[in-house]
Coordinates of C-alpha atoms in Angstrom, one line a residue:
X6 CA 311.8 -115.2 -14.2
X7 CA 312.8 -113.1 -10.9
X8 CA 313.0 -115.1 -7.8
X9 CA 313.7 -113.3 -4.4
X10 CA 314.9 -115.3 -1.4
X11 CA 314.2 -114.1 2.1
X12 CA 314.8 -116.6 4.8
X13 CA 315.7 -116.6 8.4
X14 CA 318.8 -118.2 9.8
X15 CA 318.4 -122.0 10.4
X16 CA 319.8 -121.8 14.2
X17 CA 323.1 -123.3 14.8
X18 CA 323.7 -124.4 11.0
X19 CA 322.8 -121.8 7.8
X20 CA 322.8 -118.2 7.7
X21 CA 320.2 -116.1 5.9
X22 CA 322.8 -115.5 2.9
X23 CA 323.8 -119.0 2.8
X24 CA 320.4 -120.3 2.4
X25 CA 320.0 -117.6 -0.4
X26 CA 323.3 -119.0 -2.3
X27 CA 322.0 -122.4 -2.2
X28 CA 318.5 -121.4 -3.6
X29 CA 320.6 -119.6 -6.4
X30 CA 322.5 -122.7 -7.2
X31 CA 319.3 -124.8 -6.9
X32 CA 317.2 -122.6 -9.1
X33 CA 319.8 -122.6 -11.9
X34 CA 320.2 -126.1 -11.8
X35 CA 316.2 -126.4 -12.5
X36 CA 315.7 -123.2 -14.7
X37 CA 318.9 -122.5 -16.1
X38 CA 319.7 -118.9 -16.3
X39 CA 317.3 -117.0 -13.9
X40 CA 317.2 -113.6 -11.9
X41 CA 317.8 -114.3 -8.3
X42 CA 318.3 -111.8 -5.0
X43 CA 318.8 -112.6 -1.6
X44 CA 317.6 -110.5 1.1
X45 CA 319.2 -111.4 4.4
X46 CA 316.1 -111.1 7.1
X47 CA 315.7 -111.5 10.8
X48 CA 312.8 -111.0 13.2
X49 CA 314.2 -108.3 15.5
X50 CA 316.0 -110.9 17.7
X51 CA 319.3 -112.3 17.5
X52 CA 321.2 -111.7 13.8
X53 CA 318.9 -108.6 13.3
X54 CA 322.1 -106.2 13.0
X55 CA 324.1 -108.5 10.6
X56 CA 320.9 -108.8 8.3
X57 CA 320.1 -105.2 8.3
X58 CA 323.9 -104.1 7.7
X59 CA 324.2 -106.8 4.7
X60 CA 321.2 -105.9 3.1
X61 CA 321.6 -102.1 3.3
X62 CA 325.6 -102.2 2.8
X63 CA 326.4 -100.6 6.2
X64 CA 329.2 -101.8 8.3
X65 CA 329.7 -103.5 11.5
X66 CA 331.4 -101.6 14.6
X67 CA 333.0 -103.5 17.4
X68 CA 333.3 -102.1 20.8
X69 CA 333.6 -103.5 24.4
X70 CA 330.8 -103.2 26.7
X71 CA 330.0 -104.5 30.2
X72 CA 328.2 -107.7 30.2
X73 CA 325.3 -109.1 32.4
X74 CA 327.3 -109.5 35.4
X75 CA 329.7 -106.6 34.6
X76 CA 332.6 -108.3 32.9
X77 CA 334.2 -106.9 29.8
X78 CA 332.5 -108.3 26.5
X79 CA 332.8 -107.7 22.8
X80 CA 329.5 -106.5 21.2
X81 CA 328.4 -105.1 17.8
X82 CA 326.3 -102.5 16.4
X83 CA 325.5 -101.7 12.6
X84 CA 326.0 -98.1 10.9
X85 CA 324.2 -97.4 8.0
X86 CA 325.4 -94.3 6.1
X87 CA 326.1 -91.3 8.8
X88 CA 322.7 -91.0 10.3
X89 CA 321.2 -94.2 10.8
X90 CA 322.2 -97.4 13.4
X91 CA 321.3 -100.9 14.4
X92 CA 321.9 -102.5 17.5
X93 CA 320.6 -105.6 19.4
X94 CA 320.5 -106.3 23.2
X95 CA 321.4 -109.8 22.9
X96 CA 325.0 -108.5 21.8
X97 CA 325.5 -106.7 25.1
X98 CA 323.1 -108.3 27.8
X99 CA 322.1 -111.5 26.3
X100 CA 321.6 -114.9 28.1
X101 CA 323.6 -116.9 26.0
X102 CA 326.5 -114.8 27.4
X103 CA 325.7 -116.4 30.9
X104 CA 326.5 -119.9 31.5
X105 CA 323.6 -121.8 32.7
X106 CA 324.9 -122.4 36.3
X107 CA 325.5 -118.7 36.7
X108 CA 322.0 -117.6 35.5
X109 CA 320.3 -115.3 38.3
X110 CA 318.5 -112.6 37.0
X111 CA 318.4 -111.0 40.4
X112 CA 322.2 -109.7 39.9
X113 CA 322.3 -109.2 36.0
X114 CA 322.3 -105.8 34.5
X115 CA 321.4 -104.5 31.3
X116 CA 324.0 -101.5 31.7
X117 CA 326.1 -102.8 28.6
X118 CA 323.1 -102.4 26.3
X119 CA 323.0 -98.4 27.7
X120 CA 326.9 -98.5 26.9
X121 CA 326.5 -99.7 23.2
X122 CA 323.7 -96.9 22.6
X123 CA 326.1 -94.6 24.0
X124 CA 328.8 -95.4 21.4
X125 CA 326.2 -95.3 18.7
X126 CA 325.5 -91.6 19.8
X127 CA 329.1 -91.1 19.9
X128 CA 329.4 -91.9 16.0
X129 CA 326.6 -89.1 15.3
X130 CA 323.7 -91.5 14.4
X131 CA 320.1 -90.2 15.2
X132 CA 317.9 -92.8 14.0
X133 CA 318.4 -96.0 15.8
X134 CA 316.6 -99.2 15.7
X135 CA 317.3 -101.4 18.7
X136 CA 316.1 -105.2 18.8
X137 CA 315.8 -106.2 22.4
X138 CA 315.1 -110.1 22.1
X139 CA 317.0 -112.6 24.2
X140 CA 317.8 -110.9 27.5
X141 CA 319.8 -112.1 30.4
X142 CA 318.2 -109.3 32.6
X143 CA 314.8 -108.5 34.8
X144 CA 316.2 -105.1 35.8
X145 CA 313.5 -103.1 34.5
X146 CA 316.2 -101.6 32.1
X147 CA 317.7 -99.7 35.3
X148 CA 321.0 -100.8 34.2
X149 CA 320.5 -99.6 30.5
X150 CA 319.1 -95.9 31.9
X151 CA 322.3 -95.7 34.4
X152 CA 324.9 -96.1 31.5
X153 CA 323.0 -93.0 29.7
X154 CA 323.0 -90.9 32.9
X155 CA 319.6 -91.6 34.6
X156 CA 319.8 -91.8 38.5
X157 CA 318.0 -94.2 40.5
X158 CA 317.7 -93.2 44.4
X159 CA 316.6 -94.9 47.4
X160 CA 314.5 -93.1 50.5
X161 CA 317.7 -91.7 51.7
X162 CA 318.6 -90.3 48.5
X163 CA 321.5 -92.7 48.0
X164 CA 322.3 -93.6 44.3
X165 CA 321.6 -97.2 43.9
X166 CA 324.0 -99.4 41.8
X167 CA 327.7 -99.8 43.4
X168 CA 330.0 -97.4 41.9
X169 CA 332.8 -100.2 40.9
X170 CA 332.7 -103.0 38.9
X171 CA 333.6 -105.6 42.0
X172 CA 330.7 -104.4 43.9
X173 CA 327.6 -106.4 43.6
X174 CA 324.8 -104.3 42.3
X175 CA 327.0 -102.1 39.9
X176 CA 325.2 -100.8 37.0
X177 CA 321.9 -101.5 38.5
X178 CA 320.2 -104.9 39.1
X179 CA 316.8 -106.9 39.5
X180 CA 317.7 -107.0 43.3
X181 CA 317.7 -103.0 43.5
X182 CA 314.2 -102.6 42.1
X183 CA 312.4 -102.7 45.3
X184 CA 314.4 -99.9 46.7
X185 CA 313.9 -97.3 44.0
X186 CA 312.1 -94.3 45.5
X187 CA 312.9 -91.6 42.9
X188 CA 314.0 -91.1 39.4
X189 CA 316.7 -88.4 38.5
X190 CA 316.6 -87.2 34.7
X191 CA 318.7 -84.5 35.2
X192 CA 321.8 -85.7 34.0
X193 CA 320.7 -88.0 31.1
X194 CA 322.5 -87.9 28.1
X195 CA 321.3 -84.5 26.1
X196 CA 321.8 -86.5 22.7
X197 CA 318.6 -88.9 23.6
X198 CA 316.4 -85.6 22.7
X199 CA 317.5 -85.1 19.2
X200 CA 317.2 -89.1 18.6
X201 CA 314.6 -91.1 17.0
X202 CA 314.6 -94.5 18.4
X203 CA 312.7 -97.5 17.2
X204 CA 312.3 -100.8 19.6
X205 CA 311.8 -104.0 17.8
X206 CA 309.8 -106.3 19.9
X207 CA 307.4 -109.0 19.3
X208 CA 306.1 -109.8 22.6
X209 CA 303.1 -107.5 23.9
X210 CA 303.7 -108.3 27.7
X211 CA 303.0 -105.9 30.3
X212 CA 305.5 -105.1 33.0
X213 CA 304.1 -107.0 35.8
X214 CA 301.2 -109.4 36.7
X215 CA 300.7 -113.0 35.5
X216 CA 301.9 -112.0 31.7
X217 CA 304.4 -109.7 32.9
X218 CA 308.5 -109.6 32.3
X219 CA 309.1 -111.7 35.7
X220 CA 306.3 -114.6 35.5
X221 CA 306.7 -115.0 31.9
X222 CA 310.6 -115.1 31.1
X223 CA 311.8 -115.1 34.7
X224 CA 312.2 -118.9 34.9
X225 CA 314.4 -119.1 31.6
X226 CA 316.8 -116.5 33.0
X227 CA 317.4 -118.8 36.1
X228 CA 314.9 -117.7 38.6
X229 CA 313.6 -120.4 41.1
X230 CA 309.8 -119.6 41.9
X231 CA 310.7 -118.0 45.2
X232 CA 313.3 -115.6 43.4
X233 CA 310.2 -114.8 40.9
X234 CA 308.1 -113.6 43.6
X235 CA 310.7 -111.4 45.0
X236 CA 311.6 -110.0 41.6
X237 CA 307.9 -109.5 40.9
X238 CA 307.6 -107.7 44.2
X239 CA 310.6 -105.5 42.9
X240 CA 309.0 -104.8 39.6
X241 CA 305.6 -104.0 40.9
X242 CA 307.0 -101.5 43.2
X243 CA 309.2 -99.9 40.2
X244 CA 306.1 -99.9 38.4
X245 CA 304.6 -97.5 40.9
X246 CA 307.5 -95.3 41.0
X247 CA 307.3 -95.1 37.1
X248 CA 303.5 -94.1 37.5
X249 CA 304.6 -91.5 39.9
X250 CA 307.1 -90.0 38.0
X251 CA 305.9 -90.0 34.6
X252 CA 301.9 -90.2 35.0
X253 CA 301.7 -93.4 32.9
X254 CA 301.1 -96.9 33.8
X255 CA 303.5 -99.2 31.8
X256 CA 301.2 -102.0 32.0
X257 CA 299.1 -100.1 29.4
X258 CA 302.1 -100.2 27.1
X259 CA 302.3 -103.3 24.9
X260 CA 305.6 -104.5 25.0
X261 CA 306.7 -102.6 28.2
X262 CA 307.6 -105.9 29.9
X263 CA 310.0 -107.1 27.0
X264 CA 313.4 -108.1 27.9
X265 CA 313.0 -108.0 31.8
X266 CA 311.4 -104.6 31.6
X267 CA 313.8 -102.9 29.3
X268 CA 310.8 -102.3 26.8
X269 CA 309.3 -99.8 29.6
X270 CA 312.9 -98.0 30.2
X271 CA 313.3 -97.6 26.4
X272 CA 309.7 -96.0 26.1
X273 CA 310.0 -93.5 29.4
X274 CA 313.7 -92.6 29.1
X275 CA 313.9 -92.5 25.0
X276 CA 310.5 -91.8 24.4
X277 CA 311.2 -94.9 21.8
X278 CA 308.3 -96.2 19.6
X279 CA 307.8 -100.1 20.3
X280 CA 307.0 -101.8 17.1
X281 CA 307.1 -105.4 15.6
X282 CA 310.4 -106.7 15.1
X283 CA 310.0 -108.6 11.7
X284 CA 308.0 -105.4 10.4
X285 CA 310.8 -103.1 11.3
X286 CA 313.4 -105.3 9.7
X287 CA 311.4 -105.6 6.3
X288 CA 311.3 -101.6 6.4
X289 CA 314.9 -101.4 7.3
X290 CA 316.1 -103.7 4.6
X291 CA 313.8 -102.1 2.1
X292 CA 311.9 -105.3 1.3
X293 CA 308.8 -103.8 -0.3
X294 CA 311.0 -102.4 -3.0
X295 CA 312.9 -105.4 -3.6
X296 CA 309.3 -107.1 -4.3
X297 CA 309.1 -105.1 -7.7
X298 CA 308.7 -107.4 -10.6
X299 CA 309.2 -110.8 -8.5
X300 CA 307.4 -113.7 -9.9
X301 CA 308.3 -116.3 -6.7
X302 CA 309.3 -115.7 -3.1
X303 CA 311.1 -118.5 -1.2
X304 CA 311.3 -118.1 2.6
X305 CA 311.9 -120.3 5.6
X306 CA 313.5 -121.1 9.0
X307 CA 314.8 -124.2 11.1
X308 CA 311.1 -125.2 12.2
X309 CA 308.0 -124.0 11.3
X310 CA 305.2 -124.3 13.9
X311 CA 302.2 -122.6 15.5
X312 CA 304.6 -119.9 16.8
X313 CA 305.9 -119.0 13.4
X314 CA 302.4 -117.2 12.9
X315 CA 303.6 -114.8 15.7
X316 CA 305.7 -112.1 14.7
X317 CA 308.4 -114.3 13.0
X318 CA 310.4 -113.9 9.8
X319 CA 308.0 -116.2 7.3
X320 CA 304.9 -114.3 8.5
X321 CA 306.0 -111.1 7.9
X322 CA 307.7 -111.9 4.4
X323 CA 304.6 -113.7 3.5
X324 CA 301.9 -111.2 4.3
X325 CA 303.9 -108.7 2.2
X326 CA 304.3 -110.7 -0.5
X327 CA 300.6 -111.6 -0.6
X328 CA 299.7 -107.9 -0.4
X329 CA 301.2 -107.5 -4.0
X330 CA 299.9 -111.0 -5.3
X331 CA 303.4 -112.5 -5.2
X332 CA 303.3 -116.4 -4.2
X333 CA 305.5 -117.5 -1.6
X334 CA 306.7 -121.0 -0.7
X335 CA 308.5 -121.9 2.8
X336 CA 311.4 -124.2 2.7
X337 CA 312.1 -125.2 6.3
X338 CA 314.2 -127.8 8.4
X339 CA 311.1 -129.3 10.0
X340 CA 307.4 -128.8 10.3
X341 CA 305.8 -128.9 13.9
X342 CA 302.5 -128.5 15.3
X343 CA 299.8 -126.5 13.6
X344 CA 302.4 -125.6 11.0
X345 CA 299.3 -125.0 8.5
X346 CA 298.4 -121.7 10.2
X347 CA 301.2 -120.3 7.7
X348 CA 298.6 -120.7 4.8
X349 CA 296.6 -117.6 6.2
X350 CA 299.9 -115.5 6.0
X351 CA 300.4 -115.7 2.1
X352 CA 302.4 -118.7 2.4
X353 CA 301.2 -120.7 -0.6
X354 CA 302.9 -124.2 0.3
X355 CA 305.6 -125.6 2.9
X356 CA 308.2 -127.9 2.2
X357 CA 311.1 -129.5 4.6
X358 CA 315.0 -130.1 3.7
X359 CA 314.9 -133.5 5.3
X360 CA 314.2 -136.5 3.0
X361 CA 314.5 -139.5 5.2
X362 CA 313.9 -140.3 8.9
X363 CA 316.9 -138.9 10.5
X364 CA 317.7 -137.5 13.9
X365 CA 318.1 -133.7 14.7
X366 CA 322.0 -134.1 15.2
X367 CA 321.9 -135.6 11.6
X368 CA 320.0 -133.1 10.1
X369 CA 322.2 -130.3 11.4
X370 CA 325.4 -132.1 10.4
X371 CA 324.2 -132.3 6.7
X372 CA 322.4 -129.0 6.8
X373 CA 323.8 -127.6 3.4
X374 CA 323.5 -130.6 1.2
X375 CA 320.1 -131.2 2.7
X376 CA 319.0 -127.8 2.0
X377 CA 320.4 -127.7 -1.4
X378 CA 318.7 -130.9 -2.6
X379 CA 315.4 -129.7 -0.9
X380 CA 315.8 -126.7 -3.0
X381 CA 316.1 -128.5 -6.1
X382 CA 313.0 -130.6 -5.4
X383 CA 311.0 -127.7 -4.2
X384 CA 312.1 -125.8 -7.9
X385 CA 311.1 -129.0 -9.6
X386 CA 307.6 -128.8 -8.2
X387 CA 307.2 -125.2 -9.5
X388 CA 308.5 -126.0 -12.8
X389 CA 306.2 -128.7 -13.0
X390 CA 303.2 -126.1 -12.1
X391 CA 304.6 -123.9 -14.6
X392 CA 304.3 -126.7 -17.4
X393 CA 300.6 -127.5 -16.0
X394 CA 299.8 -123.8 -16.5
X395 CA 300.7 -123.8 -20.2
X396 CA 298.2 -126.6 -20.7

């Protein structure tokens, strides 16, 4: 029997690799000797770089970039061979990097994400996958673009974004958007032309409007209703400039509003392809090849609910396995509203790790032990099912 394990990380407790190790131990306890393989996966959000590097035998590189408030911050990217690289915005311009009381998307910048990409180009990689979930910014990606040599000019022809890190607005920020009049691409990094970019993104939000970057995600980044209106005005102005400069309306591009408008910047300035995060990750880790001769796939995540059916790990894994007629079981920390939706995406059954009424804190404290016991219960069910099949 050959088993393949491909779970998302359980936020704050177990990594994708740890779940694989526990599943392998549990499978051996129930079935004796059996063939198991673990593929670390992620959905294109936080943890994507590490999962891809692990699965493909690449290496993690550490560099320093400017964070959301232009402070020096360590960031990582992954290098796979000489040609390919993977990075995530969350590492350079992520929301968790800003303490809650300091969050204000008028003043945060995506500059560090552009710097991270520059480091990648320096290594000679010319195929880059970029995960853009979890941003602290709402700057339309102008900070990112400035780091790569794009200049944003006001009506007087002055460049927006201060010249020094201690000046407000250095790097390009949300508050600058209202003043952008012209975009100068003459100094953009020439290596961009020879590089193929894929943006991993699971939101389809446009740049502006009721479902746009600002109105959908502004509040969670610390914007008050008044600030949201001001930022939306700036973003709408910026959208008109993009239409004038490039002849395309960003609102017609699904995902242009992702990461505070970074999706639009990557589309226009990098000519990037915007793709589903989980689908891109599954391609990067060569998931389809790993399904060869597999009898059962086990996947899972911290909590499975209706959102799991929208571009998350379990949905992606379930659909690919289903296409090959391979059954998939989900082992999750807990089940929430409308978890049954997962049955439409190739998940045959769902089980939880918790085995008694307990608080979330308790479940997290004993995550490893609960997960192992849950895995043993699950494999015993599978064994019982196999016995039935022989009758």
